[in-house]
XYZ file of C-alpha atoms in Angstrom:
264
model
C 15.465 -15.219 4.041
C 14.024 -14.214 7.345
C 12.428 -10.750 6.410
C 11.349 -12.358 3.403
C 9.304 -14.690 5.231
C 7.738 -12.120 7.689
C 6.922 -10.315 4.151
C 5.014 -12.812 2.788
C 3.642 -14.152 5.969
C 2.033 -10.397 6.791
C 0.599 -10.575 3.020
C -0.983 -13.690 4.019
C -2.483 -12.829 7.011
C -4.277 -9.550 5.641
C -5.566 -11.783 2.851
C -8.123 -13.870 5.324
C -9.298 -10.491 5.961
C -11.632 -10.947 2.703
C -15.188 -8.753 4.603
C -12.780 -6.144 5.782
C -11.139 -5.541 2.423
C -14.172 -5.549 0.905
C -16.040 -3.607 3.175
C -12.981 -0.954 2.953
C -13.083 -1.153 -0.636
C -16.678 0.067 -1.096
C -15.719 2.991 1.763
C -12.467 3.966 -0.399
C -14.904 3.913 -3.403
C -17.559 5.936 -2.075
C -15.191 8.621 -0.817
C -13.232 8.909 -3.996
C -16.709 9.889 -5.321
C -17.629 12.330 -2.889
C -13.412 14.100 -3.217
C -13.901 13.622 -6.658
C -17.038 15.860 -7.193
C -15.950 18.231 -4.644
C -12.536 18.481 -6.724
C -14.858 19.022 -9.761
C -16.659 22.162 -7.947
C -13.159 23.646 -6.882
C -11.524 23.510 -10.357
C -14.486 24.554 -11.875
C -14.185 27.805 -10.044
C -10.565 27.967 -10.540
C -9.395 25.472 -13.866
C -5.656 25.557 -13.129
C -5.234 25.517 -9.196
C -2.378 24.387 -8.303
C -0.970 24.143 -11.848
C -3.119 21.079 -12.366
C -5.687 20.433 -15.277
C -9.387 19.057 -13.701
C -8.252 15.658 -14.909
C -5.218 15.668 -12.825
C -6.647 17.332 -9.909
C -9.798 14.373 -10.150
C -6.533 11.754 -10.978
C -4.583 13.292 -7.704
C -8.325 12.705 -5.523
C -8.523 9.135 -6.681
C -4.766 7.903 -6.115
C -5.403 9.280 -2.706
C -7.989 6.526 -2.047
C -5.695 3.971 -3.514
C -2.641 5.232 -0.961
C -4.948 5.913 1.958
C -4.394 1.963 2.955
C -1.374 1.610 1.470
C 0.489 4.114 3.027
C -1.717 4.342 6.116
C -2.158 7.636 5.757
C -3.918 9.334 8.806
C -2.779 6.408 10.974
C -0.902 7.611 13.958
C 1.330 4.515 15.029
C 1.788 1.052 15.308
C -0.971 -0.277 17.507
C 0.237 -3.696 17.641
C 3.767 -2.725 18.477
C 2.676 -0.444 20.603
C 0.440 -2.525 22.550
C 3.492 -4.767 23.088
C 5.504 -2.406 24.112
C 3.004 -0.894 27.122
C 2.706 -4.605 27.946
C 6.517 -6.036 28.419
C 6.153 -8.306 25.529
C 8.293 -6.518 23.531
C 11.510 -7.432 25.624
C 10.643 -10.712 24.234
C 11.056 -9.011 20.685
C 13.975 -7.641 21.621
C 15.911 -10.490 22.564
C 15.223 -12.560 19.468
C 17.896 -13.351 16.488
C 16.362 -10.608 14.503
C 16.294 -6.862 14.145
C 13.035 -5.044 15.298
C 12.643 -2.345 12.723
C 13.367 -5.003 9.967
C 10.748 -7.319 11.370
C 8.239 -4.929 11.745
C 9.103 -3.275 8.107
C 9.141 -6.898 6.676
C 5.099 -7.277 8.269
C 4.481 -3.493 6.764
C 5.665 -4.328 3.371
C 3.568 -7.173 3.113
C 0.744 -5.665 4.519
C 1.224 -2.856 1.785
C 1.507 -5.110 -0.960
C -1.865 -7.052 -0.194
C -3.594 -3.442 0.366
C -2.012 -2.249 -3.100
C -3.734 -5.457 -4.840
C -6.962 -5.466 -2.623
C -8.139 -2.015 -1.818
C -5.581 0.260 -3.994
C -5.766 -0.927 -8.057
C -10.272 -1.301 -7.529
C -10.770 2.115 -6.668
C -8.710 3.754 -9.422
C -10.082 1.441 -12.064
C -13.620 2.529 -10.927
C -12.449 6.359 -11.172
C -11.283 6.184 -14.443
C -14.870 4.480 -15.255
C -16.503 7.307 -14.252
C -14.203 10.234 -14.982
C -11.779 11.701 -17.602
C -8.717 10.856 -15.431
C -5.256 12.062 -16.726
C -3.617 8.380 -16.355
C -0.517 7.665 -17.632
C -0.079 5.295 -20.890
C 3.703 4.624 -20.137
C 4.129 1.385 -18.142
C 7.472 3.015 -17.174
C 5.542 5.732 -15.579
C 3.466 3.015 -14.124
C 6.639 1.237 -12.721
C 7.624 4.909 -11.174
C 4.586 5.306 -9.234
C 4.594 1.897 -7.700
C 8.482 2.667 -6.987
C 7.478 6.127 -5.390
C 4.222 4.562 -3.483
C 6.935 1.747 -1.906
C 9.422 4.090 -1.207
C 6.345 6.288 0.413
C 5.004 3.317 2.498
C 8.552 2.634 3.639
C 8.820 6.879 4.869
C 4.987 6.157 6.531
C 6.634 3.092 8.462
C 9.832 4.900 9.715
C 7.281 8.051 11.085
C 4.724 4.996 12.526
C 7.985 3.142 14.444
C 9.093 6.112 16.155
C 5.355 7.176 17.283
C 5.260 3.350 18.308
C 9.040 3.744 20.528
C 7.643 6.397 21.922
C 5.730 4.588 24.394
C 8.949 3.086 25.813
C 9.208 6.777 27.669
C 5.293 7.777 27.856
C 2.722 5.882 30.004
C -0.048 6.577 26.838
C 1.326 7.227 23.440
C -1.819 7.644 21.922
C -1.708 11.477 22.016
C 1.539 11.393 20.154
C -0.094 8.730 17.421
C -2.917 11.219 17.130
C -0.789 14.241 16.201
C 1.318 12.568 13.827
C -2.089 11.006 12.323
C -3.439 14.568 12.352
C 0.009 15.871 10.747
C 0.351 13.094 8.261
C -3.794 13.524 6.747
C -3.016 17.458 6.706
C 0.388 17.444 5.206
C 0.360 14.629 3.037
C -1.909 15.974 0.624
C -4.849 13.515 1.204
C -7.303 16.926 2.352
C -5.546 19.455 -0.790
C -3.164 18.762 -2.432
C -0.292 20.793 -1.003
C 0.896 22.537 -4.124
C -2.572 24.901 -3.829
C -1.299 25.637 0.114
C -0.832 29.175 0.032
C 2.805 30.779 -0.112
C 5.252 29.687 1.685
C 2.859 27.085 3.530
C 3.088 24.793 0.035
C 7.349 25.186 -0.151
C 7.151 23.982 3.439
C 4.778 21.350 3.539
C 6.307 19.466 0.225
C 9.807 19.311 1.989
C 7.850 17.766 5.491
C 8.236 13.972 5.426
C 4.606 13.107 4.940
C 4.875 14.964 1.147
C 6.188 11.444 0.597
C 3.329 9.608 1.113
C 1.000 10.718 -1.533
C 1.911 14.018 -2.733
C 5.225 13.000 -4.363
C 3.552 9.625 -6.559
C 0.347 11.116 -7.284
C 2.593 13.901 -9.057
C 4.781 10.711 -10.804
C 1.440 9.148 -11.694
C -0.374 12.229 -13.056
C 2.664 13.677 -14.840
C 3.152 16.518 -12.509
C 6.794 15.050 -12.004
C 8.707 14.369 -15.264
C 12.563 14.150 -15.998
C 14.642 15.723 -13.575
C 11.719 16.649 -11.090
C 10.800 12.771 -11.009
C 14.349 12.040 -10.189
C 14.182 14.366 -7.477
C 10.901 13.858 -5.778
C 12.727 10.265 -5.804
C 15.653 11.011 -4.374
C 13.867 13.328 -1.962
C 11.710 10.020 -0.420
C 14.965 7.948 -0.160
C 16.641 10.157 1.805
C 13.635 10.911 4.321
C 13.126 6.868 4.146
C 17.020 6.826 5.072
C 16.806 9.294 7.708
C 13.749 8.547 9.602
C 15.232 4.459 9.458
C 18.285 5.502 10.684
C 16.525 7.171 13.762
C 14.689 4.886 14.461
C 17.761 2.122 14.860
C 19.010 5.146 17.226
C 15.383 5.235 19.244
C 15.146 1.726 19.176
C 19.291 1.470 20.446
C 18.257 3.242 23.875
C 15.077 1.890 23.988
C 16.968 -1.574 24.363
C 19.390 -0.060 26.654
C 16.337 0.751 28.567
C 14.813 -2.317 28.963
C 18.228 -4.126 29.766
C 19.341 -1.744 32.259
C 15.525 -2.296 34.128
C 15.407 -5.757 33.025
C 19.087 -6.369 35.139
């Protein structure tokens, strides 16, 4: 299958990247250490912030490091899309046997999928070496998170591919990538976790699309989420992965019309 192929092509292609991964690694590492001791100082001061336990607020800090990549949290767009499309290559794209979003989905799944292996399971490990983490000893809590982290690296593409159509109206897009970077570190929960937001800040930020990212399987993979809830903070990332796809076929629709119309 086509997609299939793009998939696994992608995951090849970030694999020759072996001094970047590594290098990134050791960075992911380092800051999980410095979250993880300023997590230690907060819940010291107040033990059940958030209605977490210190091992499941230091457990939250470290699954953030092994998302950050994954996900691509704090990453505005799609450079390499985007660079194609301020360029005219993309009316190549556009013309080819094969759906846009898919293709570029297919290269972001497998990109996800090497990051998960290379700079995503390390990190963790090394956390739990050095902390009491509150890790799950289900494997079909295991199986969750990596079902909510897909489904939250699917919601991360569908933001990234409308930042990246943007520049099909916009002579720069960068300012847009940098406010929806900005938006997605913030409400994501990769600064706090958002269930310590104040008020009605924390109701609003976990029903914001970026909640998906990391908010919703760090609370699968610490137990935060169980029965029902789990189902729900599920069902709540399908349907913003479902949505934001859905727009995007729409943005990408007149974008095409755009470039025809110009192109004739």
């Amino acid at each position: 299958m086509l997609y299939a192929a793009v998939a696994a092509g992608s995951f090849r292609r970030y694999a020759t990247y072996r001094a970047a991964t590594a290098a990134g690694l050791v960075t992911n590492t380092v800051f999980g250490f410095i979250i993880a001791y300023t997590y230690l100082a907060l819940w010291d001061q107040r033990p059940h912030l958030g209605g977490y336990g210190p091992a499941q607020a230091l457990t939250f800090a470290w699954a953030g490091q092994a998302l950050l990549t994954v996900a691509l949290i704090a990453t505005g767009g799609l450079d390499e899309l985007q660079e194609r499309i301020r360029s005219g290559d993309v009316a190549v794209d556009l013309y080819r046997p094969a759906d846009l979003q898919l293709w570029w989905l297919a290269a972001d799944l497998g990109r996800a999928g090497f990051q998960l292996i290379g700079r995503g399971v390390v990190p963790v490990a090394v956390g739990a070496l050095a902390f009491p983490l509150a890790l799950p000893g289900s494997p079909l809590t295991w199986g969750l998170f990596v079902l909510s982290a897909l489904l939250g690296v699917v919601v991360s593409f569908a933001l990234r591919y409308l930042v990246a159509l943007s520049a099909f109206w916009l002579l720069d897009s960068s300012g847009v990538a940098m406010v929806s970077g900005l938006s997605c570190m913030f409400f994501s929960g990769m600064v706090l976790p958002l269930r310590v937001f104040p008020g009605h800040l924390a109701d609003l930020a976990q029903l914001l699309p970026w909640a998906a990212l990391l908010q919703v399987p760090a609370d699968i993979l610490i137990g935060a989420r169980t029965g029902g809830a789990l189902l729900r903070g599920l069902a709540f990332q399908a349907v913003w992965a479902v949505a934001l796809l859905a727009l995007g076929c729409l943005v990408q629709s007149a974008a095409t019309h755009k470039v025809v119309v110009q192109g004739g």
